[in-house]
Amino acid sequence: MPKEIALGWIDENEKHIIKISDKAWKYAELGLLEYKTSELLSKEIETHGFQLERGVAGMPTAFVASWGSGKPVIGVMGELDALAGVSQKAVPYKDPVVEGAPGHGCGHNIHGTSGMAGAIAIKTAMEEKRLPGTVKFYGCPAEETLVGKVFMVRDGLFDGVDACLSHHPSSANTAGTGSSNAMNSVKFHFYGKTAHAAGDPENGISALDAVELMSNGVNFMREHIIEKARVHYVTEVGGGQPNVVPAYARTWFYVRAPEREQVEYIYDWVLQIADGADKMARTTHEVEFLTGCYNELPNKGLSELVVGNMREIGAPVHTEEEIEFAKKMNESIPPVSKKEGLRKSERPGWEKMLDQLFDERVLDDYRAGKVGAGSTDVSDVSWVTPTIEFGTACYMLGTPGHSWQVTAQSGMSIGHKGLLFASKVIATSGLDLLTKPDRLKAVRDEWEERLAGRVYKPPIPADLAPPLDQLKKD
Ligand SMILES: [Zn+2]
């Protein structure tokens, strides 16, 4: 059976898969700078006979690895980037490898490796059983800054894919049909004129005034937009010193909402407010569009397929040693944060889980119709091909997102368990899609129905280049 071959390959290569994940964990490179991680994963998959396209969509660290030919085409995604400031050793108390350095605080070392291992396992079974079709593994940079997949989708790299699988480390084994917020990320550069702020303020034009007026305008707008929208901003540059009227100021906005068209509506209003700020402060301004993304289009067919495979494989259980590690780490998580985290997760039975360390169940879909506040560029893929991003338990309950606790667990056996389980779920689900045309057709029919005739229009301008130097800016 193809599935047994794939699972057998993962079991035999367990140590090697973990080694790759741990290497990526050590590299811990920020978005668009994942040179070593990209090379690690792309070279590894190349040794298994995949054809490599490197540096795709204008990003040196993005790649596509393909094996096989013809239909169906199954995509698997793997993310590469780490987060700033969450460097941490694989120990249950806060102890950075390098203070303030990046770390895998979102577990993307596991994300990238589970996808790669799953894709190789699918290929191993396809080769041995001479199954028709193509498997593609996508090395996706800069998820945290919502860049990688948005540019890859815009440049057509997911065209012709029949369905796409993705795994994200989590504290639950779950493949839900919830969604995420669509978003725009944009900077406003305001220009004025310096003057002595006491001596001749009448000759000055304050760029900071424009930033403040814009913020005020947006805060008045808030009352009249849909409740579920989220608009947040930071003033990046507000001037030098009080006795000089600032000639330059800069503010950075995120606009989020459950549907892409709602983001566009609110964003258009924000642009008008920036024009208004110019009128009031007599400044001029430039808009720097950084990136945008869609809301996730869920797929019940894919959710059921993945959950079915999770149950068949069986979710990992934890050893005494891992329980001891978790107990120690639990001391760093205030009970109130754990409670609120569990409440927010809305997982079934959360009220009784306050004293529990792990959730080892495989959960039925409990997020149907719900929209998470965050945003992900996986969503953009979901508008061009049926897509699911499922979670496996790589962390203990109550682990805060983007934290040193995530980094720690992503580099030791608790994370490794979730990694191997996820690789198996990707392999078996991919093989189901390759070998069960009825299942794939149902998934695609559902996707068409949810699209309801809407066509994906890239949220980023056609000529926008990936912000390769964004992380080096002031
Ligand atoms: Zn993530």
Coordinates of C-alpha atoms and ligand atoms in Angstrom, one line a residue:
M1 CA 0.0 0.0 0.0
P2 CA 1.4 3.5 -0.9
K3 CA 0.6 4.9 2.6
E4 CA 2.5 2.1 4.3
I5 CA 5.5 2.8 2.1
A6 CA 5.4 6.5 2.9
L7 CA 5.0 5.9 6.7
G8 CA 7.8 3.4 6.5
W9 CA 10.1 5.9 4.9
I10 CA 9.4 8.4 7.7
D11 CA 9.9 5.8 10.4
E12 CA 13.2 4.7 8.9
N13 CA 14.4 8.3 8.5
E14 CA 13.2 9.6 11.8
K15 CA 16.6 10.6 13.1
H16 CA 17.6 12.3 9.9
I17 CA 14.3 14.3 9.7
I18 CA 14.8 15.5 13.3
K19 CA 18.4 16.4 12.5
I20 CA 17.3 18.7 9.7
S21 CA 14.7 20.4 11.8
D22 CA 17.3 21.0 14.5
K23 CA 19.7 22.4 12.0
A24 CA 17.1 24.9 10.8
W25 CA 16.3 25.6 14.4
K26 CA 19.9 26.6 15.1
Y27 CA 20.1 28.7 11.9
A28 CA 17.0 30.8 13.0
E29 CA 17.1 33.2 10.1
L30 CA 14.8 36.2 9.7
G31 CA 12.4 36.5 6.7
L32 CA 14.1 36.8 3.3
L33 CA 17.4 36.1 4.9
E34 CA 16.9 32.4 5.3
Y35 CA 19.9 31.5 3.1
K36 CA 21.2 28.6 5.1
T37 CA 17.8 27.1 5.9
S38 CA 16.7 27.4 2.2
E39 CA 19.9 25.7 1.1
L40 CA 19.5 23.0 3.8
L41 CA 16.0 22.0 2.7
S42 CA 16.4 22.4 -1.0
K43 CA 19.6 20.4 -1.1
E44 CA 18.1 17.6 0.9
I45 CA 15.0 17.3 -1.3
E46 CA 17.2 17.5 -4.4
T47 CA 19.1 14.4 -3.3
H48 CA 15.7 12.6 -3.5
G49 CA 15.4 13.3 -7.2
F50 CA 13.2 16.4 -7.1
Q51 CA 13.7 19.1 -9.7
L52 CA 14.7 22.4 -8.1
E53 CA 13.7 26.0 -9.1
R54 CA 15.6 28.3 -6.8
G55 CA 15.2 32.0 -6.2
V56 CA 11.6 32.1 -7.5
A57 CA 9.3 35.1 -7.4
G58 CA 12.3 37.5 -6.9
M59 CA 13.3 36.0 -3.6
P60 CA 16.7 34.3 -3.3
T61 CA 15.5 32.0 -0.5
A62 CA 12.2 30.9 -2.2
F63 CA 12.2 27.6 -4.1
V64 CA 9.9 25.0 -5.7
A65 CA 10.9 21.3 -5.8
S66 CA 8.9 19.1 -8.1
W67 CA 8.8 15.3 -8.7
G68 CA 6.7 13.3 -11.2
S69 CA 4.7 14.5 -14.1
G70 CA 1.1 15.3 -15.1
K71 CA -2.1 15.4 -13.0
P72 CA -3.0 15.4 -10.3
V73 CA -0.6 18.0 -8.9
I74 CA -0.3 18.0 -5.1
G75 CA 1.4 21.0 -3.4
V76 CA 3.1 20.9 0.1
M77 CA 4.3 24.1 1.8
G78 CA 7.1 24.6 4.2
E79 CA 8.0 27.9 5.9
L80 CA 11.5 29.0 6.7
D81 CA 11.7 32.2 8.8
A82 CA 12.4 32.8 12.4
L83 CA 11.3 35.7 14.7
A84 CA 13.4 38.5 16.1
G85 CA 14.3 38.5 19.8
V86 CA 13.2 35.0 20.8
S87 CA 16.5 33.2 20.9
Q88 CA 16.3 30.4 23.4
K89 CA 18.0 27.1 24.3
A90 CA 16.0 23.9 24.4
V91 CA 15.5 24.2 28.2
P92 CA 12.3 24.8 30.2
Y93 CA 13.4 28.2 31.7
K94 CA 14.3 31.4 29.9
D95 CA 17.9 31.1 28.7
P96 CA 18.7 32.7 25.3
V97 CA 21.4 31.3 23.1
V98 CA 22.2 34.9 22.2
E99 CA 20.3 37.6 24.0
G100 CA 18.0 39.5 21.6
A101 CA 18.9 37.3 18.6
P102 CA 16.3 35.6 16.4
G103 CA 14.8 32.3 17.3
H104 CA 12.1 29.9 16.1
G105 CA 9.4 31.3 18.2
C106 CA 6.8 30.2 15.7
G107 CA 8.3 26.8 15.0
H108 CA 8.9 27.3 11.3
N109 CA 11.9 25.0 11.5
I110 CA 9.3 22.3 12.1
H111 CA 6.9 23.8 9.5
G112 CA 9.6 23.6 6.8
T113 CA 10.9 20.2 7.7
S114 CA 7.5 18.5 8.1
G115 CA 6.5 19.7 4.6
M116 CA 9.8 18.6 3.1
A117 CA 9.7 15.1 4.8
G118 CA 6.0 14.6 3.9
A119 CA 6.8 15.5 0.2
I120 CA 9.7 13.0 0.1
A121 CA 7.6 10.3 1.6
I122 CA 4.8 10.9 -1.0
K123 CA 7.4 10.7 -3.7
T124 CA 8.9 7.4 -2.3
A125 CA 5.5 5.8 -2.4
M126 CA 4.7 7.2 -5.9
E127 CA 7.9 5.9 -7.3
E128 CA 7.6 2.4 -5.9
K129 CA 3.9 2.1 -6.9
R130 CA 4.3 3.9 -10.2
L131 CA 1.6 6.4 -9.3
P132 CA 0.8 9.1 -11.8
G133 CA 0.9 12.7 -10.8
T134 CA 3.2 15.4 -9.5
V135 CA 4.3 16.4 -6.0
K136 CA 5.6 19.9 -5.4
F137 CA 7.3 21.2 -2.3
Y138 CA 7.3 24.9 -1.8
G139 CA 10.1 26.5 0.3
C140 CA 8.3 29.6 1.4
P141 CA 10.3 32.5 3.0
A142 CA 9.1 35.4 5.1
E143 CA 5.7 34.2 6.4
E144 CA 6.0 36.4 9.5
T145 CA 6.1 39.6 7.4
L146 CA 3.3 38.2 5.0
V147 CA 5.6 38.3 2.0
G148 CA 6.7 34.9 0.7
K149 CA 3.6 33.2 -0.6
V150 CA 1.9 36.5 -1.6
F151 CA 4.6 37.1 -4.2
M152 CA 4.8 33.4 -5.1
V153 CA 1.0 33.3 -5.8
R154 CA 1.1 36.6 -7.7
D155 CA 3.9 35.1 -9.9
G156 CA 1.8 32.1 -10.7
L157 CA 3.9 29.4 -8.9
F158 CA 0.7 27.7 -7.5
D159 CA -1.1 27.7 -10.9
G160 CA -2.2 24.2 -11.9
V161 CA -1.9 22.8 -8.4
D162 CA -5.0 20.6 -7.6
A163 CA -4.7 20.9 -3.8
C164 CA -2.2 22.1 -1.3
L165 CA -1.2 20.9 2.2
S166 CA 0.5 22.8 5.0
H167 CA 1.3 22.1 8.6
H168 CA 1.8 24.5 11.5
P169 CA 3.1 23.6 14.9
S170 CA 0.4 24.0 17.5
S171 CA -0.7 22.8 21.0
A172 CA -3.5 20.8 19.3
N173 CA -4.0 18.1 16.7
T174 CA -6.5 19.9 14.6
A175 CA -7.5 20.6 11.0
G176 CA -10.3 23.1 11.2
T177 CA -12.3 25.1 8.8
G178 CA -11.9 28.5 10.5
S179 CA -10.5 31.5 8.6
S180 CA -8.1 34.3 9.2
N181 CA -8.1 38.1 8.6
A182 CA -7.2 39.6 5.3
M183 CA -4.7 42.5 5.7
N184 CA -2.8 45.4 4.2
S185 CA 0.5 46.6 5.6
V186 CA 1.5 50.1 4.5
K187 CA 3.8 53.0 5.4
F188 CA 3.0 56.7 5.1
H189 CA 6.0 59.0 4.6
F190 CA 5.0 62.7 5.4
Y191 CA 7.1 65.6 4.3
G192 CA 7.2 69.1 5.7
K193 CA 9.7 71.9 6.4
T194 CA 12.1 72.5 9.3
A195 CA 12.1 75.7 11.2
H196 CA 13.1 76.8 14.7
A197 CA 10.2 75.6 16.8
A198 CA 10.3 78.6 19.1
G199 CA 12.1 81.2 16.9
D200 CA 10.0 81.0 13.7
P201 CA 7.5 78.2 13.9
E202 CA 5.4 80.1 11.3
N203 CA 7.9 79.0 8.7
G204 CA 7.7 75.4 9.6
I205 CA 5.6 72.6 8.3
S206 CA 5.4 69.7 10.8
A207 CA 5.4 66.3 9.3
L208 CA 4.6 65.0 12.8
D209 CA 1.4 67.0 12.8
A210 CA 0.3 65.1 9.7
V211 CA 1.1 61.8 11.4
E212 CA -0.9 62.8 14.5
L213 CA -3.8 64.1 12.5
M214 CA -3.9 61.0 10.4
S215 CA -3.9 58.8 13.6
N216 CA -6.8 60.9 14.9
G217 CA -8.7 60.6 11.7
V218 CA -8.3 56.8 11.7
N219 CA -9.4 56.6 15.4
F220 CA -12.6 58.5 14.5
M221 CA -13.1 56.2 11.5
R222 CA -13.0 53.2 13.9
E223 CA -16.5 53.8 15.1
H224 CA -18.0 53.5 11.7
I225 CA -16.3 50.4 10.3
I226 CA -17.3 46.8 10.9
E227 CA -16.7 45.6 14.5
K228 CA -14.4 42.8 13.4
A229 CA -11.9 45.0 11.6
R230 CA -8.6 45.7 13.3
V231 CA -6.5 48.8 12.5
H232 CA -3.2 49.3 14.2
Y233 CA -0.3 51.6 13.7
V234 CA 3.1 52.7 15.0
T235 CA 4.9 56.0 14.5
E236 CA 8.3 55.0 13.2
V237 CA 9.8 58.4 12.9
G238 CA 8.4 61.4 14.7
G239 CA 11.2 64.0 14.4
G240 CA 14.5 64.7 16.0
Q241 CA 14.2 67.1 18.9
P242 CA 11.5 69.4 20.1
N243 CA 13.0 72.7 19.0
V244 CA 13.1 71.7 15.4
V245 CA 9.9 71.4 13.5
P246 CA 10.1 67.9 12.0
A247 CA 10.4 67.9 8.2
Y248 CA 9.9 64.2 8.0
A249 CA 7.7 61.7 9.9
R250 CA 6.6 58.2 9.1
T251 CA 3.8 56.0 10.3
W252 CA 3.1 52.3 9.6
F253 CA -0.5 50.9 9.5
Y254 CA -2.0 47.4 9.4
V255 CA -5.6 47.1 8.2
R256 CA -7.3 43.8 8.9
A257 CA -10.8 42.4 8.3
P258 CA -12.5 39.0 7.8
E259 CA -12.9 39.5 4.0
R260 CA -10.5 41.0 1.5
E261 CA -13.1 43.4 0.1
Q262 CA -13.7 44.8 3.6
V263 CA -9.9 45.5 3.9
E264 CA -10.0 47.3 0.6
Y265 CA -13.0 49.4 1.7
I266 CA -11.3 50.5 4.9
Y267 CA -7.9 50.9 3.3
D268 CA -9.3 53.3 0.8
W269 CA -10.8 55.4 3.6
V270 CA -7.4 55.4 5.4
L271 CA -5.8 56.7 2.2
Q272 CA -8.4 59.5 2.1
I273 CA -7.6 60.4 5.7
A274 CA -3.9 60.7 4.8
D275 CA -4.9 63.1 2.1
G276 CA -6.9 65.0 4.7
A277 CA -3.9 65.1 7.0
D278 CA -1.9 66.8 4.3
K279 CA -4.6 69.4 3.8
M280 CA -4.6 70.2 7.5
A281 CA -0.9 70.2 8.1
R282 CA 0.1 71.5 4.6
T283 CA 2.4 68.5 4.2
T284 CA 2.8 66.1 1.3
H285 CA 3.1 62.4 1.6
E286 CA 4.0 59.2 -0.2
V287 CA 2.4 55.8 0.3
E288 CA 4.7 52.8 0.5
F289 CA 2.6 49.6 0.1
L290 CA 4.5 46.8 1.8
T291 CA 2.2 43.8 1.4
G292 CA -1.3 42.5 1.8
C293 CA -3.0 39.1 2.0
Y294 CA -6.3 37.4 1.7
N295 CA -8.5 35.8 4.3
E296 CA -8.3 32.0 4.4
L297 CA -10.8 30.0 2.3
P298 CA -11.5 26.9 4.4
N299 CA -12.2 23.5 3.0
K300 CA -14.2 20.9 4.9
G301 CA -13.3 18.1 2.5
L302 CA -9.6 18.6 3.3
S303 CA -10.2 19.0 7.0
E304 CA -12.0 15.7 7.2
L305 CA -9.3 14.0 5.1
V306 CA -6.5 15.2 7.4
V307 CA -8.4 14.4 10.6
G308 CA -9.1 10.9 9.3
N309 CA -5.4 10.3 8.7
M310 CA -4.5 11.8 12.1
R311 CA -6.8 9.3 13.7
E312 CA -5.5 6.4 11.6
I313 CA -1.9 7.2 12.4
G314 CA -2.6 8.0 16.1
A315 CA -1.5 11.1 17.8
P316 CA 1.8 11.0 19.8
V317 CA 1.8 10.6 23.6
H318 CA 4.4 12.2 25.9
T319 CA 7.0 10.5 28.0
E320 CA 7.8 11.1 31.7
E321 CA 10.8 13.2 30.7
E322 CA 8.6 15.4 28.5
I323 CA 6.0 15.7 31.2
E324 CA 8.8 16.8 33.6
F325 CA 10.0 19.4 31.0
A326 CA 6.5 20.7 30.6
K327 CA 5.9 21.0 34.4
K328 CA 9.0 23.1 34.7
M329 CA 8.1 25.3 31.8
N330 CA 4.5 25.6 33.1
E331 CA 6.0 27.7 36.0
S332 CA 6.8 30.4 33.5
I333 CA 3.2 30.7 32.2
P334 CA 0.9 32.7 34.5
P335 CA -2.3 30.6 35.1
V336 CA -4.5 33.6 34.0
S337 CA -2.7 33.7 30.6
K338 CA -3.1 29.9 30.2
K339 CA -6.8 30.2 31.1
E340 CA -7.4 33.0 28.6
G341 CA -5.4 31.2 25.9
L342 CA -7.5 28.1 26.4
R343 CA -10.7 30.1 26.4
K344 CA -9.7 31.9 23.2
S345 CA -8.8 28.6 21.5
E346 CA -12.4 27.5 22.1
R347 CA -11.2 23.9 21.9
P348 CA -13.8 21.4 23.2
G349 CA -13.5 20.9 27.0
W350 CA -11.0 23.7 27.5
E351 CA -12.6 24.6 30.9
K352 CA -11.3 21.3 32.3
M353 CA -7.8 21.6 30.9
L354 CA -6.3 24.2 33.2
D355 CA -4.3 21.7 35.1
Q356 CA -3.5 19.6 32.1
L357 CA -0.1 19.8 30.4
F358 CA -0.8 18.4 26.9
D359 CA -3.7 17.9 24.6
E360 CA -3.1 14.5 23.0
R361 CA -6.5 14.2 21.3
V362 CA -7.2 14.4 17.6
L363 CA -10.0 17.1 17.5
D364 CA -12.9 17.3 15.2
D365 CA -13.3 20.6 13.4
Y366 CA -14.4 23.1 16.1
R367 CA -13.6 26.3 14.3
A368 CA -16.1 26.2 11.5
G369 CA -17.2 29.7 10.5
K370 CA -14.8 31.4 13.0
V371 CA -12.3 34.0 12.0
G372 CA -8.9 34.2 13.8
A373 CA -7.7 37.7 14.4
G374 CA -4.3 37.1 12.9
S375 CA -3.3 36.9 9.2
T376 CA -1.2 34.4 7.1
D377 CA 0.0 34.3 3.6
V378 CA -1.2 30.6 3.4
S379 CA -4.6 32.3 2.8
D380 CA -3.5 33.6 -0.6
V381 CA -2.7 30.1 -1.7
S382 CA -6.2 29.0 -0.6
W383 CA -7.7 31.4 -3.2
V384 CA -5.9 29.7 -6.1
T385 CA -6.1 26.1 -5.0
P386 CA -7.9 24.2 -2.2
T387 CA -5.6 24.5 0.8
I388 CA -5.5 23.4 4.4
E389 CA -3.1 24.3 7.1
F390 CA -3.5 21.8 10.0
G391 CA -1.9 21.8 13.4
T392 CA -0.1 19.1 15.4
A393 CA 0.7 19.3 19.1
C394 CA 4.3 20.4 19.2
Y395 CA 3.8 22.5 22.4
M396 CA 2.3 22.1 25.8
L397 CA -1.0 23.7 26.6
G398 CA -0.8 27.4 27.5
T399 CA 2.3 28.0 25.4
P400 CA 2.1 31.7 24.3
G401 CA 2.5 32.4 20.6
H402 CA 5.8 33.9 19.3
S403 CA 7.6 33.2 22.6
W404 CA 10.8 31.7 24.0
Q405 CA 8.7 28.8 25.2
V406 CA 7.8 28.0 21.5
T407 CA 11.5 28.3 20.5
A408 CA 12.5 25.9 23.3
Q409 CA 10.0 23.2 22.5
S410 CA 10.6 23.5 18.7
G411 CA 14.2 22.3 19.4
M412 CA 13.5 19.3 21.6
S413 CA 11.6 16.0 21.7
I414 CA 8.1 17.6 22.3
G415 CA 8.4 19.5 19.0
H416 CA 10.1 16.5 17.3
K417 CA 7.0 14.4 18.1
G418 CA 4.7 16.8 16.5
L419 CA 7.1 17.1 13.5
L420 CA 7.1 13.4 12.7
F421 CA 3.4 13.1 13.2
A422 CA 2.8 16.0 10.9
S423 CA 5.1 14.6 8.2
K424 CA 3.0 11.4 8.3
V425 CA -0.2 13.3 8.1
I426 CA 1.1 15.2 5.0
A427 CA 2.3 12.0 3.4
T428 CA -0.9 10.1 3.9
S429 CA -3.2 13.0 3.0
G430 CA -1.2 13.8 -0.1
L431 CA -1.4 10.1 -1.2
D432 CA -5.2 10.1 -0.6
L433 CA -5.5 13.1 -2.9
L434 CA -3.3 11.5 -5.5
T435 CA -5.0 8.1 -5.5
K436 CA -8.7 8.9 -4.7
P437 CA -10.0 11.1 -7.6
D438 CA -13.5 11.2 -6.0
R439 CA -12.1 12.7 -2.8
L440 CA -10.0 15.3 -4.8
K441 CA -13.0 16.2 -6.9
A442 CA -15.2 16.8 -3.9
V443 CA -12.5 19.0 -2.4
R444 CA -12.3 21.0 -5.6
D445 CA -16.0 21.2 -6.0
E446 CA -16.3 22.6 -2.5
W447 CA -13.6 25.1 -3.2
E448 CA -15.4 26.3 -6.4
E449 CA -18.6 26.7 -4.4
R450 CA -16.8 28.7 -1.6
L451 CA -15.2 30.9 -4.3
A452 CA -18.6 31.7 -5.6
G453 CA -17.2 33.1 -8.8
R454 CA -14.8 35.4 -7.1
V455 CA -11.4 35.7 -8.7
Y456 CA -8.2 36.2 -6.8
K457 CA -6.7 39.6 -7.5
P458 CA -3.2 39.9 -6.0
P459 CA -3.4 42.3 -3.0
I460 CA 0.1 43.6 -4.0
P461 CA 0.8 45.8 -7.1
A462 CA 1.8 43.8 -10.2
D463 CA 5.2 45.6 -10.3
L464 CA 6.0 45.5 -6.6
A465 CA 9.4 43.8 -5.8
P466 CA 9.8 41.7 -2.7
P467 CA 11.1 43.9 0.1
L468 CA 14.5 42.3 0.2
D469 CA 16.1 45.2 2.1
Q470 CA 13.1 45.8 4.5
L471 CA 14.9 44.2 7.5
K472 CA 17.9 46.4 7.0
K473 CA 16.0 49.7 7.0
D474 CA 16.2 52.1 9.9
Ligands
ZN1 ZN 4.0 30.6 12.1

